Coordinates of C-alpha atoms in Angstrom, one line a residue:
A1 CA 7.8 79.1 -9.5
N2 CA 11.5 79.9 -10.6
F3 CA 14.1 76.9 -11.8
S4 CA 16.9 76.6 -11.2
K5 CA 18.7 73.8 -13.2
K6 CA 22.3 73.8 -11.2
K7 CA 23.1 70.2 -9.6
T8 CA 24.5 70.7 -6.2
S9 CA 23.1 68.1 -3.5
E10 CA 24.7 70.9 -0.9
E11 CA 21.2 72.8 -2.2
I12 CA 19.0 70.0 -1.5
S13 CA 20.5 68.8 1.0
N14 CA 18.6 70.1 4.4
N15 CA 18.1 69.4 7.8
F16 CA 14.3 68.0 9.2
M17 CA 13.1 72.3 10.2
Q18 CA 10.2 71.7 13.1
R19 CA 6.8 71.3 11.9
F20 CA 4.2 73.0 10.9
S21 CA 0.9 73.4 12.8
V22 CA -1.4 70.7 11.9
C23 CA -5.0 71.5 10.9
S24 CA -7.9 69.9 13.2
P25 CA -8.6 66.4 12.5
S26 CA -12.0 65.8 11.9
S27 CA -13.9 63.3 9.3
Y28 CA -14.0 63.4 5.1
R29 CA -16.2 66.1 3.8
L30 CA -18.1 64.3 1.1
N31 CA -19.8 68.0 -0.7
P32 CA -17.2 70.2 -2.6
I33 CA -17.0 73.3 -1.1
T34 CA -16.6 76.5 -3.7
S35 CA -14.0 78.9 -2.2
M36 CA -10.7 77.7 -4.6
A37 CA -13.6 77.3 -7.3
T38 CA -11.8 80.8 -9.5
R39 CA -8.4 80.0 -8.3
S40 CA -5.3 78.9 -10.5
G41 CA -4.1 75.7 -8.1
S42 CA -2.8 72.4 -9.2
L43 CA -2.4 68.9 -7.1
I44 CA 1.0 66.8 -6.6
W45 CA -0.2 63.2 -5.3
F46 CA 3.3 61.7 -3.8
R47 CA 3.6 57.9 -3.9
K48 CA 7.3 56.8 -4.9
G49 CA 8.9 60.1 -6.7
L50 CA 9.6 61.1 -2.9
R51 CA 12.0 63.7 -4.3
V52 CA 12.6 67.9 -5.3
H53 CA 15.3 67.7 -8.1
D54 CA 14.3 65.7 -11.1
N55 CA 10.6 65.2 -10.0
P56 CA 8.5 66.5 -13.7
A57 CA 5.3 66.0 -11.7
L58 CA 6.5 68.8 -9.5
E59 CA 7.7 70.8 -12.1
F60 CA 4.4 70.8 -14.2
A61 CA 1.6 71.2 -11.0
S62 CA 4.3 74.3 -10.0
K63 CA 4.4 76.0 -13.4
G64 CA 1.4 78.9 -13.7
S65 CA -0.1 77.4 -10.3
E66 CA -1.4 80.1 -7.9
F67 CA -1.8 77.5 -5.5
M68 CA -0.6 74.1 -5.4
Y69 CA -1.7 71.3 -3.3
P70 CA 2.1 68.7 -2.1
V71 CA -0.5 65.2 -1.3
F72 CA 0.8 61.9 0.5
V73 CA -1.5 59.6 1.1
I74 CA -1.4 57.0 4.9
D75 CA -2.7 54.1 4.1
P76 CA -3.5 52.1 7.3
H77 CA -3.4 48.8 5.4
Y78 CA 0.7 49.4 4.2
M79 CA 1.2 51.3 7.2
E80 CA -0.7 50.8 10.4
S81 CA 0.9 47.9 13.0
D82 CA -0.7 44.5 13.2
P83 CA 0.3 42.7 15.6
S84 CA -0.2 39.9 14.5
A85 CA 3.1 39.8 11.5
F86 CA 6.1 37.3 11.9
S87 CA 7.8 40.3 12.2
P88 CA 6.7 44.4 13.9
G89 CA 5.2 46.1 10.9
S90 CA 2.3 46.1 9.4
S91 CA 0.3 43.5 7.4
R92 CA 2.0 44.7 4.3
A93 CA 5.4 45.6 5.3
G94 CA 8.3 45.2 7.9
V95 CA 8.2 48.1 10.5
N96 CA 12.1 49.1 8.8
R97 CA 10.7 50.4 5.6
I98 CA 7.5 51.8 7.5
R99 CA 11.1 54.0 9.3
F100 CA 13.0 54.5 6.2
L101 CA 9.2 55.8 4.5
L102 CA 8.3 58.2 7.0
E103 CA 12.3 59.9 7.0
S104 CA 11.5 60.0 3.4
L105 CA 8.2 61.8 3.6
K106 CA 9.8 64.2 6.8
D107 CA 13.1 65.0 4.6
L108 CA 10.4 66.2 1.9
D109 CA 8.4 68.2 4.1
S110 CA 11.3 69.8 5.2
S111 CA 12.7 70.5 1.8
L112 CA 8.9 71.7 0.1
K113 CA 8.4 74.5 3.8
K114 CA 12.0 75.9 2.6
L115 CA 10.5 76.2 -0.8
G116 CA 7.4 78.0 1.3
S117 CA 5.7 74.6 0.7
R118 CA 4.9 71.9 3.2
L119 CA 3.7 67.8 2.2
L120 CA -0.1 67.4 3.2
V121 CA -0.4 64.4 4.8
L122 CA -3.6 62.4 4.3
K123 CA -5.1 58.9 5.9
G124 CA -7.7 56.8 4.3
E125 CA -7.5 54.8 0.9
P126 CA -6.1 56.5 -1.8
G127 CA -8.3 56.7 -4.5
E128 CA -11.1 57.9 -1.9
V129 CA -8.9 60.5 -0.7
L130 CA -8.5 62.2 -3.7
F131 CA -12.0 61.9 -5.3
R132 CA -12.2 63.8 -2.0
C133 CA -9.3 66.2 -2.1
L134 CA -10.1 67.4 -5.5
Q135 CA -14.5 67.3 -5.1
E136 CA -12.7 70.2 -2.2
W137 CA -9.8 71.9 -3.5
K138 CA -11.0 72.7 -7.3
V139 CA -7.8 72.3 -8.2
K140 CA -7.6 72.0 -12.8
R141 CA -4.3 69.5 -12.6
L142 CA -3.8 66.7 -11.0
C143 CA 0.2 65.3 -11.2
F144 CA 2.0 62.1 -10.4
E145 CA 4.1 59.6 -11.2
Y146 CA 3.9 56.9 -13.0
D147 CA 4.1 53.7 -11.8
T148 CA 4.0 50.3 -13.7
D149 CA 3.2 48.0 -10.4
P150 CA -0.1 46.7 -10.3
Y151 CA -1.6 48.4 -7.9
Y152 CA -0.6 51.9 -9.0
Q153 CA -2.0 50.6 -12.4
A154 CA -5.3 50.0 -11.3
L155 CA -5.1 52.6 -8.7
D156 CA -4.6 54.6 -11.7
V157 CA -7.3 54.4 -13.3
K158 CA -9.9 55.0 -11.1
V159 CA -8.4 58.2 -10.0
K160 CA -7.5 59.7 -13.8
D161 CA -11.2 58.2 -14.9
Y162 CA -12.9 60.3 -12.0
A163 CA -10.3 63.2 -12.3
S164 CA -11.6 63.7 -16.4
S165 CA -14.1 63.5 -15.6
T166 CA -14.8 66.4 -13.3
G167 CA -12.6 68.1 -16.2
V168 CA -9.1 68.0 -14.5
E169 CA -6.2 67.5 -16.6
V170 CA -3.6 64.8 -15.8
F171 CA -0.3 65.1 -16.5
S172 CA 1.3 61.4 -14.9
P173 CA 5.1 61.5 -16.5
V174 CA 7.6 58.7 -16.8
S175 CA 9.7 59.4 -14.6
H176 CA 11.0 56.9 -11.9
T177 CA 12.7 54.9 -14.8
L178 CA 14.7 55.9 -17.7
F179 CA 12.9 54.1 -20.6
N180 CA 8.6 54.1 -20.6
P181 CA 8.4 50.2 -21.1
A182 CA 5.4 50.3 -23.0
D183 CA 7.2 51.9 -25.5
V184 CA 10.3 49.7 -25.5
I185 CA 7.2 47.1 -25.5
E186 CA 5.9 49.0 -28.7
K187 CA 9.0 48.7 -30.4
N188 CA 9.7 45.5 -30.0
G189 CA 6.1 44.1 -31.3
G190 CA 4.9 44.6 -28.4
K191 CA 6.5 42.2 -26.4
P192 CA 9.2 43.2 -23.7
P193 CA 12.1 41.2 -25.0
L194 CA 13.5 38.6 -22.8
S195 CA 16.9 39.2 -22.1
Y196 CA 19.1 41.0 -21.7
Q197 CA 21.4 42.3 -24.7
S198 CA 17.7 42.3 -27.0
F199 CA 16.6 44.8 -24.3
L200 CA 19.4 47.4 -24.7
K201 CA 19.4 47.4 -28.1
I202 CA 15.6 48.1 -28.7
A203 CA 15.1 50.5 -25.9
G204 CA 19.0 52.3 -27.0
E205 CA 19.6 55.5 -25.5
P206 CA 17.4 57.5 -22.5
S207 CA 15.5 60.1 -23.7
C208 CA 17.9 62.0 -20.5
A209 CA 21.1 61.2 -22.0
K210 CA 21.1 64.8 -23.2
S211 CA 18.3 66.5 -21.3
E212 CA 19.1 68.9 -18.7
L213 CA 17.5 68.3 -15.9
V214 CA 15.5 71.1 -13.5
M215 CA 17.9 70.1 -10.1
S216 CA 16.3 72.4 -6.8
Y217 CA 13.6 75.7 -7.0
S218 CA 14.0 79.2 -6.2
S219 CA 10.5 78.5 -3.9
L220 CA 6.9 77.1 -5.2
P221 CA 3.7 78.4 -4.9
P222 CA 2.2 77.9 -1.7
F223 CA -0.7 75.6 -0.6
G224 CA -4.2 77.1 -0.8
D225 CA -7.6 76.6 2.2
V226 CA -7.0 73.3 2.2
G227 CA -10.6 73.2 3.8
N228 CA -11.5 70.3 6.1
L229 CA -9.7 67.7 5.2
G230 CA -8.0 66.6 8.0
I231 CA -4.9 68.0 7.1
S232 CA -1.9 66.5 9.2
E233 CA 2.5 66.3 10.1
V234 CA 4.6 63.6 8.6
P235 CA 2.8 60.5 11.7
S236 CA 6.6 59.4 13.6
L237 CA 6.4 55.2 14.6
E238 CA 4.4 55.6 17.5
E239 CA 1.0 57.8 16.2
L240 CA 1.1 54.8 14.0
G241 CA 0.9 52.0 16.9
Y242 CA 4.8 51.0 16.7
R243 CA 6.7 51.1 19.5
D244 CA 9.9 53.2 19.9
D245 CA 12.1 50.2 21.1
E246 CA 10.4 46.9 19.2
Q247 CA 13.3 46.5 18.2
A248 CA 16.7 45.8 19.3
D249 CA 19.0 46.9 16.2
W250 CA 17.3 49.4 13.7
T251 CA 18.3 49.3 10.2
P252 CA 22.0 51.5 9.9
F253 CA 20.4 53.8 6.7
R254 CA 17.9 56.8 6.5
G255 CA 15.3 57.5 4.5
G256 CA 14.8 60.9 2.5
E257 CA 16.1 62.8 -0.8
S258 CA 19.1 64.5 1.2
E259 CA 21.1 61.3 3.0
A260 CA 20.4 59.9 -1.4
L261 CA 22.3 62.5 -2.6
K262 CA 24.5 63.1 0.5
R263 CA 25.1 59.0 -0.6
L264 CA 25.8 59.5 -4.4
T265 CA 28.3 61.9 -3.7
K266 CA 30.3 60.0 -1.9
S267 CA 30.4 57.4 -4.5
I268 CA 30.6 59.2 -7.5
S269 CA 34.0 61.9 -5.9
D270 CA 35.5 58.3 -6.2
K271 CA 35.6 58.0 -10.2
A272 CA 38.7 55.3 -10.1
W273 CA 35.7 53.1 -7.5
V274 CA 32.8 53.6 -10.3
A275 CA 35.2 52.9 -13.2
N276 CA 36.0 49.7 -11.9
F277 CA 33.2 49.2 -10.1
E278 CA 31.6 45.1 -11.3
K279 CA 29.3 43.2 -10.6
P280 CA 28.7 40.1 -9.3
K281 CA 32.7 40.8 -6.8
G282 CA 32.2 42.7 -3.5
D283 CA 31.9 41.3 -0.4
P284 CA 28.7 39.8 1.2
S285 CA 30.1 39.6 4.8
A286 CA 31.4 43.3 4.8
F287 CA 28.6 44.9 6.7
L288 CA 30.2 47.7 8.9
K289 CA 31.6 49.3 5.7
P290 CA 28.9 48.2 2.6
A291 CA 30.8 46.2 -0.3
T292 CA 28.3 48.5 -2.0
T293 CA 27.6 52.0 -2.9
V294 CA 23.8 51.3 -1.1
M295 CA 22.1 53.4 -3.5
S296 CA 18.8 50.2 -3.8
P297 CA 16.8 51.6 -1.0
Y298 CA 16.6 55.0 -2.6
L299 CA 16.5 54.5 -5.6
K300 CA 13.5 51.0 -6.4
K301 CA 11.6 51.5 -3.6
F302 CA 10.6 55.8 -2.7
G303 CA 12.2 57.7 -5.5
C304 CA 14.3 59.6 -3.1
L305 CA 16.9 59.5 -5.7
S306 CA 16.2 60.3 -9.3
S307 CA 17.2 57.8 -12.2
R308 CA 18.3 60.1 -14.3
Y309 CA 20.6 62.2 -12.5
F310 CA 22.0 59.2 -11.2
Y311 CA 22.4 57.6 -15.1
Q312 CA 24.1 61.0 -16.1
C313 CA 26.7 61.3 -12.7
L314 CA 28.1 58.5 -13.9
Q315 CA 28.2 59.5 -17.7
N316 CA 29.9 62.4 -16.4
I317 CA 32.6 59.7 -14.9
Y318 CA 32.9 57.5 -17.5
K319 CA 33.9 60.7 -20.0
D320 CA 36.3 61.6 -17.7
V321 CA 38.2 58.7 -17.6
K322 CA 40.1 56.3 -19.8
K323 CA 39.3 52.9 -19.3
H324 CA 35.3 51.9 -17.4
T325 CA 33.9 48.7 -16.9
S326 CA 30.8 47.5 -19.2
P327 CA 27.6 46.5 -19.0
P328 CA 25.9 44.2 -17.5
V329 CA 28.8 44.2 -14.8
S330 CA 29.0 47.7 -14.1
L331 CA 27.3 50.6 -12.6
L332 CA 25.7 51.5 -15.5
G333 CA 24.9 48.0 -16.2
Q334 CA 23.3 47.6 -12.6
L335 CA 21.2 50.4 -13.5
L336 CA 20.1 48.8 -17.3
W337 CA 19.3 45.9 -14.9
R338 CA 16.8 47.7 -12.9
E339 CA 15.2 48.7 -16.6
F340 CA 15.1 45.5 -18.5
F341 CA 13.1 44.2 -15.2
Y342 CA 10.8 47.1 -15.6
T343 CA 9.6 46.3 -18.8
T344 CA 9.9 42.4 -18.4
A345 CA 7.2 42.6 -15.6
F346 CA 5.2 45.9 -17.2
G347 CA 4.1 43.4 -20.6
T348 CA 4.4 40.3 -18.5
P349 CA 0.9 38.9 -17.6
N350 CA 0.8 37.5 -13.7
F351 CA 4.7 38.1 -13.1
D352 CA 4.7 37.0 -9.5
K353 CA 2.9 34.2 -10.1
M354 CA 4.4 30.9 -11.3
K355 CA 0.9 29.9 -13.0
G356 CA -0.1 31.8 -15.3
N357 CA 3.7 33.2 -16.7
R358 CA 4.8 32.3 -19.7
I359 CA 7.9 32.9 -18.9
C360 CA 8.3 31.4 -15.4
K361 CA 9.4 27.3 -15.6
Q362 CA 6.3 25.6 -13.7
I363 CA 8.0 23.5 -10.8
P364 CA 6.8 20.8 -7.8
W365 CA 8.1 22.7 -5.2
N366 CA 7.4 21.5 -2.0
E367 CA 5.4 23.4 1.0
D368 CA 6.7 22.8 4.1
H369 CA 5.4 25.6 6.5
A370 CA 7.9 24.7 9.7
M371 CA 11.6 24.5 7.5
L372 CA 10.1 27.8 5.7
A373 CA 9.9 29.3 8.7
A374 CA 13.1 28.4 9.8
W375 CA 14.5 30.1 6.4
R376 CA 13.0 33.4 8.1
D377 CA 13.7 33.8 11.4
G378 CA 17.7 32.4 11.1
K379 CA 17.2 28.9 12.4
T380 CA 18.4 26.3 9.6
G381 CA 21.6 26.0 11.8
Y382 CA 23.7 27.3 9.2
P383 CA 25.1 30.1 10.9
W384 CA 25.6 31.8 7.3
I385 CA 22.7 31.7 6.4
D386 CA 21.0 32.8 9.1
A387 CA 23.0 35.1 9.7
I388 CA 21.9 36.6 6.9
M389 CA 18.7 35.7 7.6
V390 CA 18.9 37.9 11.1
Q391 CA 20.5 40.7 9.5
L392 CA 17.4 41.2 6.4
L393 CA 15.6 40.9 10.0
K394 CA 17.2 43.7 11.8
W395 CA 18.7 45.9 9.0
G396 CA 16.1 45.8 6.1
W397 CA 18.8 44.9 4.1
M398 CA 21.9 42.7 3.0
H399 CA 24.4 42.5 0.5
H400 CA 23.7 41.4 -3.1
L401 CA 25.6 38.5 -3.4
A402 CA 23.6 37.4 0.5
R403 CA 20.7 37.5 -1.4
H404 CA 21.2 35.1 -3.5
C405 CA 22.9 32.6 -1.1
V406 CA 19.2 31.8 0.9
A407 CA 17.5 32.6 -2.4
C408 CA 19.4 30.0 -3.4
F409 CA 19.3 28.0 0.2
L410 CA 15.5 27.9 0.4
T411 CA 15.0 26.9 -3.6
R412 CA 16.8 24.5 -5.9
G413 CA 20.0 24.4 -3.2
D414 CA 18.0 22.9 -0.2
L415 CA 15.0 23.1 0.5
F416 CA 12.6 23.0 -2.5
I417 CA 10.5 25.3 -1.2
H418 CA 8.2 28.1 -3.8
W419 CA 10.7 31.1 -4.9
E420 CA 7.1 32.8 -4.4
Q421 CA 6.5 32.3 -0.4
G422 CA 10.7 33.1 -0.2
R423 CA 9.8 36.3 -2.2
D424 CA 6.9 36.8 -0.2
V425 CA 10.1 37.6 3.4
F426 CA 12.1 39.6 0.6
E427 CA 8.9 42.0 0.3
R428 CA 7.7 42.4 3.9
L429 CA 11.7 42.8 4.8
L430 CA 12.8 45.2 2.4
I431 CA 13.4 48.0 2.8
D432 CA 14.9 48.7 -1.4
S433 CA 12.3 46.3 -1.9
D434 CA 10.6 46.5 -5.5
W435 CA 7.9 45.0 -7.1
A436 CA 9.3 44.0 -10.4
I437 CA 12.9 43.4 -9.4
N438 CA 12.3 41.5 -6.1
N439 CA 10.0 39.4 -8.6
G440 CA 11.9 38.9 -11.2
N441 CA 15.3 38.2 -8.8
W442 CA 13.4 35.4 -7.0
M443 CA 12.8 33.5 -10.2
W444 CA 16.1 33.6 -11.4
L445 CA 17.4 32.8 -8.6
S446 CA 15.1 30.3 -8.3
C447 CA 16.4 29.3 -11.7
S448 CA 12.5 29.1 -12.4
S449 CA 12.9 31.8 -15.7
F450 CA 16.1 31.4 -18.1
F451 CA 16.1 34.6 -19.7
Y452 CA 19.4 35.8 -17.7
Q453 CA 20.4 33.0 -19.6
A454 CA 23.0 34.5 -22.1
Q455 CA 24.0 37.3 -20.3
S456 CA 25.3 35.9 -17.0
P457 CA 28.8 35.2 -16.8
F458 CA 28.2 32.3 -14.3
F459 CA 25.4 30.4 -16.4
F460 CA 26.4 28.8 -19.7
S461 CA 23.8 26.6 -19.9
L462 CA 19.7 25.7 -18.3
Y463 CA 22.3 22.7 -16.9
F464 CA 24.5 24.0 -15.3
I465 CA 22.6 27.5 -14.3
Y466 CA 20.8 25.2 -12.1
N467 CA 23.4 22.6 -11.3
R468 CA 25.4 25.3 -9.7
I469 CA 24.6 25.5 -5.9
Y470 CA 25.4 28.2 -2.9
S471 CA 27.0 26.2 -0.3
P472 CA 25.7 27.8 2.7
I473 CA 29.1 26.0 4.5
S474 CA 32.3 27.3 1.8
F475 CA 30.9 29.9 -0.3
G476 CA 30.8 32.5 3.3
K477 CA 34.2 31.5 4.4
K478 CA 36.3 32.3 1.1
Y479 CA 35.1 36.2 2.1
D480 CA 35.5 35.6 6.4
P481 CA 37.9 33.4 7.6
D482 CA 37.3 34.5 10.4
G483 CA 33.2 34.0 11.3
K484 CA 32.9 38.0 12.2
Y485 CA 29.4 38.8 10.1
I486 CA 28.4 35.4 11.1
R487 CA 29.4 36.2 15.5
H488 CA 27.8 40.0 14.9
F489 CA 24.7 39.0 13.9
L490 CA 24.1 35.9 15.9
P491 CA 25.8 36.7 19.2
V492 CA 25.0 33.3 20.6
L493 CA 28.7 31.8 18.2
K494 CA 30.6 34.8 18.9
D495 CA 32.6 32.7 21.7
M496 CA 33.1 29.5 18.5
P497 CA 36.3 28.9 17.7
K498 CA 36.9 30.0 13.6
Q499 CA 37.6 26.0 12.8
Y500 CA 33.8 25.7 13.6
I501 CA 32.4 28.7 12.6
Y502 CA 31.0 27.9 10.3
E503 CA 29.7 24.5 11.1
P504 CA 29.2 24.4 14.4
W505 CA 28.3 21.1 14.5
T506 CA 31.2 19.7 14.3
A507 CA 33.0 20.6 17.2
P508 CA 33.6 18.9 19.3
M509 CA 31.2 18.8 23.2
S510 CA 33.6 20.4 25.1
V511 CA 34.6 23.5 22.5
Q512 CA 31.1 23.6 22.7
T513 CA 30.8 23.9 26.5
K514 CA 33.5 26.1 26.3
A515 CA 31.5 28.4 24.4
N516 CA 29.5 28.8 25.6
C517 CA 26.3 27.1 23.1
I518 CA 25.6 23.9 22.6
V519 CA 23.8 22.7 18.8
G520 CA 20.7 21.4 19.5
K521 CA 20.3 23.2 22.5
D522 CA 21.3 27.0 22.3
Y523 CA 21.8 26.8 18.5
P524 CA 19.9 24.9 16.0
K525 CA 20.9 21.5 14.3
P526 CA 21.5 22.0 11.1
M527 CA 17.8 21.3 9.2
V528 CA 18.8 19.3 6.3
L529 CA 22.6 17.5 5.3
H530 CA 23.5 20.4 2.4
D531 CA 25.7 17.2 0.3
S532 CA 22.0 15.2 0.1
A533 CA 19.6 17.9 0.4
S534 CA 21.7 19.4 -2.9
K535 CA 21.7 16.8 -5.0
E536 CA 17.7 15.7 -4.2
C537 CA 17.5 19.7 -5.3
K538 CA 19.4 19.0 -8.9
R539 CA 17.5 15.9 -9.4
K540 CA 14.5 17.8 -8.8
M541 CA 15.1 20.6 -10.8
G542 CA 15.8 17.9 -14.0
E543 CA 12.6 15.8 -13.7
A544 CA 10.7 19.4 -13.6
Y545 CA 12.9 20.8 -16.3
A546 CA 12.4 17.5 -18.8
L547 CA 9.5 18.2 -18.1
N548 CA 9.0 21.5 -19.2
K549 CA 10.6 21.1 -22.6
K550 CA 8.5 17.5 -23.6
M551 CA 5.2 20.0 -22.7
D552 CA 6.5 22.6 -24.4
G553 CA 6.1 24.5 -21.3
K554 CA 2.4 24.3 -21.8
V555 CA 2.6 22.3 -17.9
D556 CA -0.6 22.4 -16.3
E557 CA -1.6 21.1 -12.9
E558 CA -2.2 17.7 -13.6
N559 CA 1.3 17.0 -15.0
L560 CA 2.5 18.7 -11.7
R561 CA 0.9 16.6 -9.3
D562 CA 2.0 13.3 -11.5
L563 CA 5.2 14.6 -11.1
R564 CA 5.6 15.0 -7.3
R565 CA 3.8 11.7 -6.8
K566 CA 6.9 10.1 -9.3
L567 CA 9.5 12.7 -6.8
E568 CA 7.7 11.7 -4.3
K569 CA 8.0 8.2 -4.2
D570 CA 11.8 8.0 -6.1
E571 CA 12.9 9.7 -2.5
H572 CA 11.3 7.6 -0.9
E573 CA 13.1 4.6 -2.4
E574 CA 16.6 7.0 -2.0
S575 CA 15.5 7.5 1.6
K576 CA 15.5 3.8 2.4
I577 CA 18.9 3.4 0.4
R578 CA 20.5 6.2 2.8
N579 CA 19.2 4.6 6.0
Q580 CA 21.4 1.6 5.4
R581 CA 24.4 4.4 4.6
P582 CA 26.3 5.8 8.0
K583 CA 25.0 8.8 8.7
L584 CA 26.5 12.0 10.3
K585 CA 27.0 12.2 14.0
L586 CA 25.0 16.4 15.3

């Protein structure tokens, strides 16, 4: 392979090319063939890292290889349509993320074809497919990007063991993140750092800070004889069992390396904006032109953009400006938050659960499937919350502050429903869903874990953490007093006067009639009264925190059951008192 180290997005960005002819599908052969036995070949297995630029696995696979097989495996469990799911998609992912993935694969295939190669798409359980590829093609090298997700950790052990047993060299570099989480944990005495500042201190400067990245190639080795493995082109949504009209409003964000590099080029062209970027500032109601880079789908889930390249671009800008924001609120700070989450998740058993998770508060959350479904489907009766959830359903994305609002509402703010259930909805619907970051954010936003305590400019004590609640009425109004965001995603409220758009139940019946929206008929009544619900949630959080402190974090199931019974009894008594007070007319 011939390498060029010129860092230009123009050379990498390109349009989709016509499909190559498809090899006839056939059953997988269990017996290897020997036609490639004397050849020098390698196999690069794409999972994340769906890009050509700064891809060490691709670079290593191409060096000195007469043939190279670029492979992506479609796992039916992840990709095939599941009509029983609550939204269009498979059993694991919403259709927006599947569409984004297919666009990313097509873009990768187009880039590879321009370099004399192509993407070889196979279907089946990934481990079994890889075993058969290694048997059939007789390659000498197997290359794939290292992945910290538990699913891939387990799968990679099996694949590596099989490859090693057959004499295949395995190369699995860390390139999805700036740091190797295992190295950071080792530096910290075998435990992950549990605060952002300690993580930065221990991690130091990433090795990529001064290294030259391979950004493009003039050519790649061709693929050899593919045998009878049923190679195909990247499938369409229809070929996977979806209808193109299954969803009325598709995400406006297109997948792929080319799109990622275009977005990056556009973002960093405004050096002043990059230098002054300060999270959590930003307008969560901005949807026609989002107030963020929208780089997360390209960095997180599928690695269409190299985080190492992004890091270098930011550092180059910071060197050119007189003044810039700093971590944790700067753009670089956001990239480092990602690293912190990856490291914490990698070193924390049961990171995706409350039970058995040593950094997670044990809280007796409510279980209410009807309330969960109403929140998930955008039918809570609070237009700001519902509009955000409808945007998630339709686009697979929303602003980070919007995510904060709906997560708070579901958990510690109003409904007191388990963060794991909200996490599952986000995991399915977000195009940028990422195992470590999704779980970490839900623990934080539900105040189940306090490892952000010392860093957040908002949270100065554990008490203040769970007492700071996003109002489902006033928070959105602050950014969008006219309710344009609500009117777009909830057209049933498009004619509601702005003084009632955030609280339509307060509009006189004459106003509701004129707006063609009768609350309780055309749009739901509020499922809870925010003031009383949030007060009750604060009380429950206080009791739960006190129990965790008393038990020194060693809260068991019996402790939680006892606390739940106490909270239910207290709530019953409070309910009797409330029933004696004048009720709000809806």
